[in-house]
C-alpha cells in the first residue's frame, strides 16, 4: 500500500457517524427513557445509556422514524404528558404512549451532545403538518406554533437544521406509499414551504428503500428531477445479513454497498447535468447496519403491546467485522457521503443494549463504530492498495483487505482502519508512508476472536478490542501484521511535532 497526504478524497463530514432513534420496540421506552430505573435522571432518561452514547461521540441522531413517522401526528407528543393520547402505531403494530416527543427528545440530544435529524410525516400528512412543526421548533416567537412551544416550557427555539422528507416512501410496507412522481411532488412542495419558514435548513429526500426495489434507481431519478432545487441530500438505506451462514460471502457485501453509493451518485449527477445546475446533491446513508438475527423472534410478538422487545439483534464477532468494513466504505466515499446513521442506537438493531430496570452493555458492533467515530475525523485519504483477492458465492475479486485512511493535519496524525477478511491466515501489509516523515506508531488496536459467532452479554463481553497489534515504522515503511478475521485501527503520529 502507498499512503500519501496529497492523495486526498475529501474532508470528512462528522455526520457520517450519526445514528437513529425510532419509536420502535425498546429504543425509547426501556432504552433511552426509563423513569423507574435506578440510573434515571430527573427527566426519566437513563444516565448509563447517556454515558455509553457519549462515548460514541454521535454527531447527529435521526428521529422519530423510520416507518413509524409515516402515520405519526407530532402534536400528540408535545404539551402536558397527562393529556397526550395513546395511539395505535401502525408501522410496528404497537401502542404509542407519546410520553416522549419532540421537546423531550431535544432535551435528551443535548445531554448526549448531539444534533437532531428530524423526519416529517409525508405518508398520512404533508405540507401543513410539516410547516407547523418547523414553526414550532425553529421560529423564535410571536406566532401560534412558536408561542405554543413557549407555553410548553421551551422559550428558545430548538433550531433543528436537518430534516428528512418522509421515510422509504417507495415501500409497500409504508403507510402512504407513493410513486416516484407522487413523492417528488409532495417532497418539493413540502420542502419549499419548510424553507420559507426557515431558509437555513437542509433537506433529505427519500431514495429507494434498498437496491432490491424494482424501481431502483429510477425512483431517485424521478424524485430528483422534480425536487432538485429544493433538496440537499438523497437518502440511502441498506441492511445486510448472513442467513446462509457463509462468512466469506457475508464479509464481501460491502462491494454491494460500494456499488449502491456509486449508482446513486451517478444518478444525482445525471439529474444535475440534465438541469444544468451548479448545485450538487450529496448522499445521506441514514439507515445502515446488520439486521437478520431477530427476524424469526419478531414474528412471535403479539400486536398492540407497549414497547415490546422488537428487532433486538444479538450481534456476533463477524457482524462487527462487516460493520467495520461498512464504515471504511463511507470514508472512501467521503466526497459524496456526507451523513450516515447507524440504525439504530439502543436495543433496536443497536450497538447498545439494556435490560429493563437492569444493566446496559456494549454489543460487538459498538467497538468499530466507536473507534471510527472518535478517530476517523479529518481528511479522507485514498490508499493505493494491492491486496490478494478471493471469490465468493455472489462476488468476484473481493479484496481480502478493506482499508481507509484519515489525515488529521492539526494533530499531526494519520489513522488507518483495516479489516482482514481472510478467515484462515494473517496477512502482512507494507505501507509506504514516506510522505509522513517523522511519524511513528502510536497504537494498533485489534478486534479479533477465534469464534466468529462470539457475542457480548450483560456481565460477559467476549468480544472486546486490545491494543497489542503488530505495527512498526522503519525508514518510511509501515510494517503491519493483520491477524486472520480481524478489524484494526492503527494510529500514527509525528513525534517531531
GROMACS .gro file of C-alpha atoms in nm:
model
  497
    1UNK     CA    1   0.000   0.000   0.000
    2UNK     CA    2   0.103   0.359  -0.065
    3UNK     CA    3  -0.028   0.636   0.157
    4UNK     CA    4   0.040   0.998   0.068
    5UNK     CA    5  -0.106   1.314   0.217
    6UNK     CA    6  -0.155   1.457  -0.134
    7UNK     CA    7  -0.391   1.169  -0.225
    8UNK     CA    8  -0.694   1.336  -0.071
    9UNK     CA    9  -1.054   1.227  -0.120
   10UNK     CA   10  -1.234   1.494   0.082
   11UNK     CA   11  -1.279   1.648   0.420
   12UNK     CA   12  -1.493   1.409   0.624
   13UNK     CA   13  -1.831   1.538   0.738
   14UNK     CA   14  -1.853   1.423   1.100
   15UNK     CA   15  -2.221   1.346   1.047
   16UNK     CA   16  -2.129   1.016   0.881
   17UNK     CA   17  -2.108   0.885   1.239
   18UNK     CA   18  -2.474   0.961   1.310
   19UNK     CA   19  -2.733   0.721   1.445
   20UNK     CA   20  -3.108   0.675   1.472
   21UNK     CA   21  -3.373   0.653   1.743
   22UNK     CA   22  -3.720   0.546   1.629
   23UNK     CA   23  -4.030   0.496   1.838
   24UNK     CA   24  -3.991   0.123   1.787
   25UNK     CA   25  -3.952  -0.162   2.035
   26UNK     CA   26  -3.743  -0.062   2.336
   27UNK     CA   27  -3.539   0.209   2.163
   28UNK     CA   28  -3.717   0.487   2.352
   29UNK     CA   29  -3.918   0.323   2.631
   30UNK     CA   30  -3.678   0.100   2.821
   31UNK     CA   31  -3.386   0.223   2.612
   32UNK     CA   32  -3.307   0.592   2.644
   33UNK     CA   33  -3.607   0.655   2.874
   34UNK     CA   34  -3.699   0.452   3.181
   35UNK     CA   35  -3.816   0.679   3.464
   36UNK     CA   36  -3.829   0.397   3.724
   37UNK     CA   37  -3.471   0.283   3.657
   38UNK     CA   38  -3.216   0.338   3.938
   39UNK     CA   39  -2.998   0.529   3.688
   40UNK     CA   40  -3.278   0.756   3.564
   41UNK     CA   41  -3.225   1.132   3.581
   42UNK     CA   42  -3.489   1.390   3.673
   43UNK     CA   43  -3.648   1.359   3.327
   44UNK     CA   44  -3.650   0.979   3.328
   45UNK     CA   45  -3.355   0.934   3.092
   46UNK     CA   46  -3.113   0.653   3.175
   47UNK     CA   47  -2.777   0.801   3.271
   48UNK     CA   48  -2.593   0.475   3.198
   49UNK     CA   49  -2.722   0.489   2.840
   50UNK     CA   50  -2.633   0.858   2.812
   51UNK     CA   51  -2.275   0.772   2.913
   52UNK     CA   52  -2.249   0.494   2.653
   53UNK     CA   53  -2.386   0.722   2.378
   54UNK     CA   54  -2.144   0.999   2.474
   55UNK     CA   55  -1.854   0.752   2.443
   56UNK     CA   56  -1.952   0.705   2.078
   57UNK     CA   57  -1.941   1.082   2.014
   58UNK     CA   58  -2.251   1.065   1.793
   59UNK     CA   59  -2.285   1.394   1.599
   60UNK     CA   60  -2.646   1.361   1.480
   61UNK     CA   61  -2.943   1.133   1.556
   62UNK     CA   62  -3.237   1.078   1.322
   63UNK     CA   63  -3.581   1.091   1.491
   64UNK     CA   64  -3.867   0.981   1.533
   65UNK     CA   65  -3.865   0.736   1.240
   66UNK     CA   66  -3.839   0.535   1.032
   67UNK     CA   67  -4.156   0.361   0.923
   68UNK     CA   68  -4.326   0.495   1.235
   69UNK     CA   69  -4.318   0.856   1.113
   70UNK     CA   70  -4.547   0.788   0.818
   71UNK     CA   71  -4.857   0.775   1.041
   72UNK     CA   72  -4.731   0.996   1.326
   73UNK     CA   73  -4.902   1.311   1.447
   74UNK     CA   74  -4.625   1.519   1.603
   75UNK     CA   75  -4.877   1.719   1.804
   76UNK     CA   76  -4.951   1.405   2.011
   77UNK     CA   77  -4.601   1.427   2.161
   78UNK     CA   78  -4.600   1.785   2.294
   79UNK     CA   79  -4.771   1.956   2.585
   80UNK     CA   80  -4.866   1.813   2.925
   81UNK     CA   81  -4.788   1.442   2.939
   82UNK     CA   82  -5.114   1.367   3.119
   83UNK     CA   83  -5.307   1.494   2.817
   84UNK     CA   84  -5.115   1.305   2.550
   85UNK     CA   85  -5.313   1.036   2.368
   86UNK     CA   86  -5.220   0.672   2.331
   87UNK     CA   87  -5.229   0.575   1.964
   88UNK     CA   88  -5.215   0.261   1.755
   89UNK     CA   89  -4.869   0.270   1.597
   90UNK     CA   90  -4.932   0.113   1.258
   91UNK     CA   91  -4.580   0.050   1.128
   92UNK     CA   92  -4.479  -0.190   1.406
   93UNK     CA   93  -4.833  -0.264   1.536
   94UNK     CA   94  -4.774  -0.145   1.892
   95UNK     CA   95  -4.930   0.115   2.120
   96UNK     CA   96  -4.751   0.451   2.132
   97UNK     CA   97  -4.791   0.630   2.466
   98UNK     CA   98  -4.637   0.959   2.345
   99UNK     CA   99  -4.467   1.015   2.679
  100UNK     CA  100  -4.158   1.112   2.481
  101UNK     CA  101  -4.199   1.361   2.200
  102UNK     CA  102  -4.019   1.642   2.023
  103UNK     CA  103  -3.923   1.856   2.322
  104UNK     CA  104  -3.812   1.570   2.544
  105UNK     CA  105  -3.602   1.424   2.264
  106UNK     CA  106  -3.434   1.760   2.207
  107UNK     CA  107  -3.351   1.766   2.580
  108UNK     CA  108  -3.201   1.417   2.554
  109UNK     CA  109  -2.999   1.518   2.248
  110UNK     CA  110  -2.839   1.799   2.446
  111UNK     CA  111  -2.749   1.556   2.724
  112UNK     CA  112  -2.558   1.333   2.479
  113UNK     CA  113  -2.407   1.629   2.284
  114UNK     CA  114  -2.572   1.554   1.953
  115UNK     CA  115  -2.778   1.732   1.689
  116UNK     CA  116  -3.110   1.600   1.559
  117UNK     CA  117  -3.217   1.500   1.207
  118UNK     CA  118  -3.594   1.538   1.232
  119UNK     CA  119  -3.827   1.346   0.999
  120UNK     CA  120  -4.168   1.471   0.890
  121UNK     CA  121  -4.472   1.261   0.803
  122UNK     CA  122  -4.532   1.251   0.427
  123UNK     CA  123  -4.740   0.933   0.446
  124UNK     CA  124  -5.070   1.031   0.606
  125UNK     CA  125  -4.990   1.403   0.626
  126UNK     CA  126  -4.794   1.660   0.429
  127UNK     CA  127  -4.718   2.029   0.380
  128UNK     CA  128  -4.934   2.173   0.656
  129UNK     CA  129  -4.815   1.947   0.938
  130UNK     CA  130  -4.451   1.992   0.831
  131UNK     CA  131  -4.462   2.370   0.814
  132UNK     CA  132  -4.636   2.382   1.152
  133UNK     CA  133  -4.375   2.154   1.309
  134UNK     CA  134  -4.082   2.361   1.186
  135UNK     CA  135  -4.256   2.678   1.305
  136UNK     CA  136  -4.296   2.510   1.645
  137UNK     CA  137  -3.931   2.400   1.665
  138UNK     CA  138  -3.743   2.679   1.487
  139UNK     CA  139  -3.935   3.008   1.491
  140UNK     CA  140  -3.836   3.250   1.773
  141UNK     CA  141  -4.189   3.354   1.877
  142UNK     CA  142  -4.487   3.575   1.811
  143UNK     CA  143  -4.686   3.315   1.615
  144UNK     CA  144  -4.931   3.044   1.714
  145UNK     CA  145  -4.699   2.742   1.695
  146UNK     CA  146  -4.385   2.913   1.827
  147UNK     CA  147  -4.579   3.062   2.118
  148UNK     CA  148  -4.727   2.718   2.189
  149UNK     CA  149  -4.371   2.587   2.225
  150UNK     CA  150  -4.308   2.861   2.480
  151UNK     CA  151  -4.625   2.761   2.667
  152UNK     CA  152  -4.482   2.410   2.678
  153UNK     CA  153  -4.175   2.543   2.861
  154UNK     CA  154  -3.928   2.598   2.577
  155UNK     CA  155  -3.863   2.970   2.542
  156UNK     CA  156  -3.580   2.936   2.291
  157UNK     CA  157  -3.629   2.764   1.954
  158UNK     CA  158  -3.466   2.426   1.901
  159UNK     CA  159  -3.315   2.536   1.568
  160UNK     CA  160  -3.320   2.190   1.409
  161UNK     CA  161  -3.120   2.225   1.088
  162UNK     CA  162  -3.150   1.883   0.919
  163UNK     CA  163  -3.487   1.740   0.811
  164UNK     CA  164  -3.598   1.420   0.637
  165UNK     CA  165  -3.887   1.450   0.396
  166UNK     CA  166  -4.065   1.128   0.493
  167UNK     CA  167  -3.925   0.776   0.503
  168UNK     CA  168  -3.898   0.492   0.248
  169UNK     CA  169  -4.194   0.622   0.052
  170UNK     CA  170  -4.141   0.364  -0.224
  171UNK     CA  171  -4.206   0.072   0.013
  172UNK     CA  172  -4.536  -0.121   0.001
  173UNK     CA  173  -4.499  -0.165   0.377
  174UNK     CA  174  -4.513   0.212   0.423
  175UNK     CA  175  -4.832   0.383   0.534
  176UNK     CA  176  -4.899   0.625   0.249
  177UNK     CA  177  -4.670   0.460  -0.009
  178UNK     CA  178  -4.615   0.686  -0.309
  179UNK     CA  179  -4.494   0.653  -0.665
  180UNK     CA  180  -4.179   0.845  -0.751
  181UNK     CA  181  -4.386   1.117  -0.919
  182UNK     CA  182  -4.625   1.146  -0.624
  183UNK     CA  183  -4.339   1.156  -0.379
  184UNK     CA  184  -4.133   1.400  -0.583
  185UNK     CA  185  -4.425   1.643  -0.592
  186UNK     CA  186  -4.500   1.628  -0.218
  187UNK     CA  187  -4.130   1.646  -0.130
  188UNK     CA  188  -4.082   1.950  -0.350
  189UNK     CA  189  -4.380   2.140  -0.214
  190UNK     CA  190  -4.319   2.043   0.149
  191UNK     CA  191  -3.953   2.137   0.124
  192UNK     CA  192  -4.043   2.469  -0.035
  193UNK     CA  193  -4.282   2.554   0.249
  194UNK     CA  194  -4.035   2.448   0.519
  195UNK     CA  195  -3.758   2.662   0.370
  196UNK     CA  196  -3.994   2.959   0.361
  197UNK     CA  197  -4.025   2.918   0.739
  198UNK     CA  198  -3.650   2.867   0.789
  199UNK     CA  199  -3.423   2.912   0.487
  200UNK     CA  200  -3.118   2.783   0.680
  201UNK     CA  201  -3.231   2.419   0.696
  202UNK     CA  202  -3.103   2.123   0.492
  203UNK     CA  203  -3.347   1.871   0.347
  204UNK     CA  204  -3.306   1.500   0.282
  205UNK     CA  205  -3.533   1.340   0.021
  206UNK     CA  206  -3.614   0.969   0.022
  207UNK     CA  207  -3.435   0.747  -0.222
  208UNK     CA  208  -3.514   0.381  -0.276
  209UNK     CA  209  -3.559   0.171   0.038
  210UNK     CA  210  -3.280  -0.060  -0.083
  211UNK     CA  211  -3.109  -0.175  -0.401
  212UNK     CA  212  -3.353  -0.463  -0.444
  213UNK     CA  213  -3.653  -0.238  -0.504
  214UNK     CA  214  -3.790  -0.286  -0.858
  215UNK     CA  215  -3.791   0.091  -0.920
  216UNK     CA  216  -3.428   0.148  -0.814
  217UNK     CA  217  -3.266   0.379  -0.931
  218UNK     CA  218  -3.548   0.528  -1.137
  219UNK     CA  219  -3.718   0.635  -0.811
  220UNK     CA  220  -3.417   0.852  -0.729
  221UNK     CA  221  -3.401   0.994  -1.080
  222UNK     CA  222  -3.769   1.093  -1.090
  223UNK     CA  223  -3.769   1.237  -0.738
  224UNK     CA  224  -3.457   1.440  -0.807
  225UNK     CA  225  -3.588   1.558  -1.142
  226UNK     CA  226  -3.892   1.707  -0.970
  227UNK     CA  227  -3.746   1.833  -0.641
  228UNK     CA  228  -3.381   1.903  -0.731
  229UNK     CA  229  -3.366   2.268  -0.633
  230UNK     CA  230  -3.550   2.223  -0.301
  231UNK     CA  231  -3.346   1.937  -0.157
  232UNK     CA  232  -2.986   1.896  -0.045
  233UNK     CA  233  -2.944   1.520   0.010
  234UNK     CA  234  -3.088   1.193  -0.117
  235UNK     CA  235  -3.117   0.907   0.131
  236UNK     CA  236  -2.984   0.551   0.103
  237UNK     CA  237  -3.090   0.257   0.324
  238UNK     CA  238  -2.926  -0.086   0.336
  239UNK     CA  239  -2.910  -0.377   0.581
  240UNK     CA  240  -2.711  -0.697   0.544
  241UNK     CA  241  -2.740  -1.042   0.697
  242UNK     CA  242  -2.576  -1.385   0.692
  243UNK     CA  243  -2.877  -1.615   0.675
  244UNK     CA  244  -2.686  -1.873   0.470
  245UNK     CA  245  -2.400  -1.880   0.724
  246UNK     CA  246  -2.145  -1.808   0.452
  247UNK     CA  247  -1.900  -1.575   0.624
  248UNK     CA  248  -1.675  -1.516   0.322
  249UNK     CA  249  -1.974  -1.406   0.114
  250UNK     CA  250  -2.116  -1.205   0.404
  251UNK     CA  251  -1.798  -1.004   0.451
  252UNK     CA  252  -1.790  -0.929   0.078
  253UNK     CA  253  -2.122  -0.743   0.091
  254UNK     CA  254  -1.952  -0.408   0.123
  255UNK     CA  255  -1.891  -0.446  -0.251
  256UNK     CA  256  -2.268  -0.420  -0.289
  257UNK     CA  257  -2.269  -0.109  -0.069
  258UNK     CA  258  -1.991   0.045  -0.275
  259UNK     CA  259  -2.188  -0.019  -0.595
  260UNK     CA  260  -2.503   0.127  -0.434
  261UNK     CA  261  -2.320   0.451  -0.346
  262UNK     CA  262  -2.169   0.483  -0.693
  263UNK     CA  263  -2.506   0.422  -0.861
  264UNK     CA  264  -2.689   0.685  -0.655
  265UNK     CA  265  -2.404   0.932  -0.701
  266UNK     CA  266  -2.416   0.891  -1.078
  267UNK     CA  267  -2.795   0.929  -1.075
  268UNK     CA  268  -2.763   1.256  -0.882
  269UNK     CA  269  -2.502   1.382  -1.126
  270UNK     CA  270  -2.713   1.284  -1.428
  271UNK     CA  271  -3.002   1.497  -1.300
  272UNK     CA  272  -2.759   1.778  -1.218
  273UNK     CA  273  -2.642   1.771  -1.579
  274UNK     CA  274  -2.999   1.748  -1.708
  275UNK     CA  275  -3.095   2.057  -1.508
  276UNK     CA  276  -2.771   2.235  -1.598
  277UNK     CA  277  -2.744   2.305  -1.227
  278UNK     CA  278  -2.442   2.420  -1.028
  279UNK     CA  279  -2.580   2.251  -0.719
  280UNK     CA  280  -2.451   1.908  -0.614
  281UNK     CA  281  -2.678   1.667  -0.429
  282UNK     CA  282  -2.491   1.467  -0.166
  283UNK     CA  283  -2.579   1.136  -0.002
  284UNK     CA  284  -2.731   1.067   0.339
  285UNK     CA  285  -2.692   0.696   0.416
  286UNK     CA  286  -2.935   0.739   0.701
  287UNK     CA  287  -3.014   0.373   0.769
  288UNK     CA  288  -2.744   0.107   0.766
  289UNK     CA  289  -2.648  -0.192   0.977
  290UNK     CA  290  -2.663  -0.569   1.010
  291UNK     CA  291  -3.020  -0.690   1.059
  292UNK     CA  292  -3.136  -1.051   1.045
  293UNK     CA  293  -3.084  -1.224   1.380
  294UNK     CA  294  -3.418  -1.114   1.528
  295UNK     CA  295  -3.644  -1.176   1.228
  296UNK     CA  296  -3.794  -1.504   1.350
  297UNK     CA  297  -3.840  -1.385   1.708
  298UNK     CA  298  -4.023  -1.072   1.590
  299UNK     CA  299  -4.284  -1.288   1.417
  300UNK     CA  300  -4.381  -1.434   1.757
  301UNK     CA  301  -4.456  -1.096   1.921
  302UNK     CA  302  -4.826  -1.025   1.978
  303UNK     CA  303  -4.961  -0.699   1.836
  304UNK     CA  304  -5.061  -0.387   2.030
  305UNK     CA  305  -4.817  -0.406   2.318
  306UNK     CA  306  -4.631  -0.111   2.466
  307UNK     CA  307  -4.258  -0.120   2.385
  308UNK     CA  308  -4.216  -0.496   2.322
  309UNK     CA  309  -3.864  -0.631   2.252
  310UNK     CA  310  -3.866  -0.587   1.872
  311UNK     CA  311  -3.566  -0.608   1.638
  312UNK     CA  312  -3.328  -0.697   1.921
  313UNK     CA  313  -3.047  -0.849   1.719
  314UNK     CA  314  -2.769  -1.000   1.930
  315UNK     CA  315  -2.458  -0.928   1.727
  316UNK     CA  316  -2.162  -1.159   1.695
  317UNK     CA  317  -1.798  -1.104   1.605
  318UNK     CA  318  -1.838  -1.143   1.228
  319UNK     CA  319  -2.107  -0.873   1.238
  320UNK     CA  320  -1.851  -0.637   1.393
  321UNK     CA  321  -1.614  -0.711   1.105
  322UNK     CA  322  -1.879  -0.620   0.849
  323UNK     CA  323  -1.977  -0.303   1.037
  324UNK     CA  324  -1.609  -0.203   1.040
  325UNK     CA  325  -1.593  -0.253   0.663
  326UNK     CA  326  -1.915  -0.055   0.609
  327UNK     CA  327  -1.763   0.240   0.795
  328UNK     CA  328  -1.449   0.206   0.581
  329UNK     CA  329  -1.674   0.226   0.274
  330UNK     CA  330  -1.823   0.556   0.394
  331UNK     CA  331  -1.476   0.703   0.448
  332UNK     CA  332  -1.370   0.602   0.098
  333UNK     CA  333  -1.674   0.790  -0.037
  334UNK     CA  334  -1.637   1.094   0.190
  335UNK     CA  335  -1.660   1.324  -0.112
  336UNK     CA  336  -2.030   1.239  -0.152
  337UNK     CA  337  -2.149   1.054   0.159
  338UNK     CA  338  -2.187   1.345   0.400
  339UNK     CA  339  -2.427   1.190   0.650
  340UNK     CA  340  -2.493   0.837   0.768
  341UNK     CA  341  -2.699   0.694   1.054
  342UNK     CA  342  -2.635   0.355   1.207
  343UNK     CA  343  -2.983   0.215   1.259
  344UNK     CA  344  -3.036   0.212   1.542
  345UNK     CA  345  -2.871   0.328   1.864
  346UNK     CA  346  -3.025   0.150   2.164
  347UNK     CA  347  -3.185  -0.201   2.182
  348UNK     CA  348  -3.329  -0.199   1.828
  349UNK     CA  349  -3.059  -0.343   1.594
  350UNK     CA  350  -2.820  -0.142   1.808
  351UNK     CA  351  -2.467  -0.117   1.947
  352UNK     CA  352  -2.608  -0.051   2.296
  353UNK     CA  353  -2.837  -0.292   2.480
  354UNK     CA  354  -3.026  -0.259   2.808
  355UNK     CA  355  -3.224  -0.469   3.049
  356UNK     CA  356  -3.548  -0.320   3.178
  357UNK     CA  357  -3.468  -0.200   3.529
  358UNK     CA  358  -3.123  -0.356   3.487
  359UNK     CA  359  -2.787  -0.334   3.320
  360UNK     CA  360  -2.665  -0.186   2.993
  361UNK     CA  361  -2.382  -0.323   2.779
  362UNK     CA  362  -2.189  -0.287   2.456
  363UNK     CA  363  -2.258  -0.516   2.162
  364UNK     CA  364  -1.973  -0.635   1.938
  365UNK     CA  365  -2.053  -0.369   1.675
  366UNK     CA  366  -2.007  -0.094   1.934
  367UNK     CA  367  -1.629  -0.104   1.907
  368UNK     CA  368  -1.559  -0.041   1.535
  369UNK     CA  369  -1.831   0.225   1.545
  370UNK     CA  370  -1.678   0.395   1.849
  371UNK     CA  371  -1.317   0.394   1.729
  372UNK     CA  372  -1.404   0.511   1.378
  373UNK     CA  373  -1.623   0.789   1.517
  374UNK     CA  374  -1.354   0.904   1.760
  375UNK     CA  375  -1.054   0.885   1.528
  376UNK     CA  376  -1.199   0.891   1.176
  377UNK     CA  377  -1.233   1.269   1.159
  378UNK     CA  378  -1.025   1.490   0.933
  379UNK     CA  379  -0.935   1.437   0.567
  380UNK     CA  380  -1.004   1.105   0.400
  381UNK     CA  381  -0.703   0.986   0.204
  382UNK     CA  382  -0.706   0.740  -0.083
  383UNK     CA  383  -0.488   0.438  -0.002
  384UNK     CA  384  -0.332   0.281  -0.312
  385UNK     CA  385  -0.375  -0.081  -0.211
  386UNK     CA  386  -0.269  -0.403  -0.378
  387UNK     CA  387  -0.449  -0.683  -0.195
  388UNK     CA  388  -0.486  -1.056  -0.254
  389UNK     CA  389  -0.840  -1.144  -0.362
  390UNK     CA  390  -1.097  -1.419  -0.336
  391UNK     CA  391  -1.426  -1.517  -0.496
  392UNK     CA  392  -1.745  -1.592  -0.303
  393UNK     CA  393  -2.095  -1.706  -0.387
  394UNK     CA  394  -2.216  -1.363  -0.500
  395UNK     CA  395  -1.895  -1.167  -0.556
  396UNK     CA  396  -1.571  -1.197  -0.751
  397UNK     CA  397  -1.233  -1.034  -0.697
  398UNK     CA  398  -1.304  -0.949  -0.335
  399UNK     CA  399  -1.011  -0.778  -0.162
  400UNK     CA  400  -0.904  -0.965   0.149
  401UNK     CA  401  -0.810  -0.625   0.291
  402UNK     CA  402  -1.050  -0.333   0.332
  403UNK     CA  403  -0.873  -0.010   0.420
  404UNK     CA  404  -0.944   0.359   0.478
  405UNK     CA  405  -0.707   0.631   0.596
  406UNK     CA  406  -0.770   0.963   0.769
  407UNK     CA  407  -0.525   1.253   0.798
  408UNK     CA  408  -0.565   1.485   1.095
  409UNK     CA  409  -0.344   1.777   0.998
  410UNK     CA  410  -0.365   1.980   1.318
  411UNK     CA  411  -0.297   1.679   1.541
  412UNK     CA  412  -0.025   1.555   1.304
  413UNK     CA  413  -0.186   1.210   1.300
  414UNK     CA  414  -0.274   0.953   1.039
  415UNK     CA  415  -0.526   0.682   1.126
  416UNK     CA  416  -0.571   0.363   0.925
  417UNK     CA  417  -0.874   0.138   0.955
  418UNK     CA  418  -0.824  -0.212   0.814
  419UNK     CA  419  -1.025  -0.534   0.803
  420UNK     CA  420  -0.863  -0.866   0.717
  421UNK     CA  421  -1.137  -1.086   0.570
  422UNK     CA  422  -0.913  -1.390   0.538
  423UNK     CA  423  -1.069  -1.643   0.776
  424UNK     CA  424  -0.767  -1.876   0.790
  425UNK     CA  425  -0.449  -1.669   0.769
  426UNK     CA  426  -0.292  -1.347   0.885
  427UNK     CA  427  -0.172  -1.102   0.620
  428UNK     CA  428   0.137  -0.883   0.631
  429UNK     CA  429   0.095  -0.535   0.486
  430UNK     CA  430   0.377  -0.297   0.397
  431UNK     CA  431   0.278   0.065   0.354
  432UNK     CA  432   0.487   0.342   0.203
  433UNK     CA  433   0.441   0.634   0.445
  434UNK     CA  434   0.741   0.844   0.338
  435UNK     CA  435   0.501   1.136   0.291
  436UNK     CA  436   0.467   1.140   0.669
  437UNK     CA  437   0.823   1.200   0.776
  438UNK     CA  438   0.884   1.167   1.148
  439UNK     CA  439   0.567   0.965   1.212
  440UNK     CA  440   0.572   0.662   1.440
  441UNK     CA  441   0.311   0.411   1.553
  442UNK     CA  442   0.109   0.546   1.844
  443UNK     CA  443  -0.118   0.244   1.888
  444UNK     CA  444  -0.254  -0.055   1.699
  445UNK     CA  445  -0.598  -0.157   1.825
  446UNK     CA  446  -0.729  -0.501   1.721
  447UNK     CA  447  -1.072  -0.661   1.742
  448UNK     CA  448  -1.036  -1.036   1.695
  449UNK     CA  449  -1.184  -1.362   1.822
  450UNK     CA  450  -1.134  -1.727   1.739
  451UNK     CA  451  -1.512  -1.772   1.739
  452UNK     CA  452  -1.682  -1.583   1.456
  453UNK     CA  453  -2.015  -1.632   1.636
  454UNK     CA  454  -1.897  -1.497   1.974
  455UNK     CA  455  -2.136  -1.243   2.129
  456UNK     CA  456  -2.142  -0.998   2.418
  457UNK     CA  457  -2.391  -1.033   2.702
  458UNK     CA  458  -2.451  -0.834   3.020
  459UNK     CA  459  -2.160  -0.900   3.253
  460UNK     CA  460  -1.980  -1.112   2.990
  461UNK     CA  461  -1.829  -0.928   2.696
  462UNK     CA  462  -1.637  -1.187   2.496
  463UNK     CA  463  -1.565  -0.957   2.202
  464UNK     CA  464  -1.357  -0.656   2.307
  465UNK     CA  465  -1.059  -0.481   2.148
  466UNK     CA  466  -0.699  -0.492   2.264
  467UNK     CA  467  -0.400  -0.271   2.189
  468UNK     CA  468  -0.150  -0.548   2.115
  469UNK     CA  469  -0.146  -0.519   1.737
  470UNK     CA  470   0.180  -0.565   1.547
  471UNK     CA  471   0.288  -0.250   1.361
  472UNK     CA  472   0.614  -0.057   1.332
  473UNK     CA  473   0.772   0.201   1.102
  474UNK     CA  474   1.123   0.161   0.961
  475UNK     CA  475   1.272   0.401   0.701
  476UNK     CA  476   0.936   0.533   0.587
  477UNK     CA  477   0.771   0.191   0.564
  478UNK     CA  478   0.490   0.080   0.796
  479UNK     CA  479   0.507  -0.293   0.854
  480UNK     CA  480   0.182  -0.440   0.983
  481UNK     CA  481   0.057  -0.786   1.060
  482UNK     CA  482  -0.319  -0.825   1.037
  483UNK     CA  483  -0.434  -1.138   1.217
  484UNK     CA  484  -0.695  -1.355   1.047
  485UNK     CA  485  -1.053  -1.225   1.054
  486UNK     CA  486  -0.970  -0.902   1.235
  487UNK     CA  487  -1.064  -0.535   1.250
  488UNK     CA  488  -0.772  -0.298   1.309
  489UNK     CA  489  -0.708   0.068   1.382
  490UNK     CA  490  -0.350   0.197   1.353
  491UNK     CA  491  -0.270   0.548   1.468
  492UNK     CA  492   0.049   0.718   1.350
  493UNK     CA  493   0.174   1.046   1.497
  494UNK     CA  494   0.453   1.287   1.416
  495UNK     CA  495   0.694   1.251   1.707
  496UNK     CA  496   0.882   1.564   1.599
  497UNK     CA  497   0.576   1.792   1.610
   0.00000   0.00000   0.00000
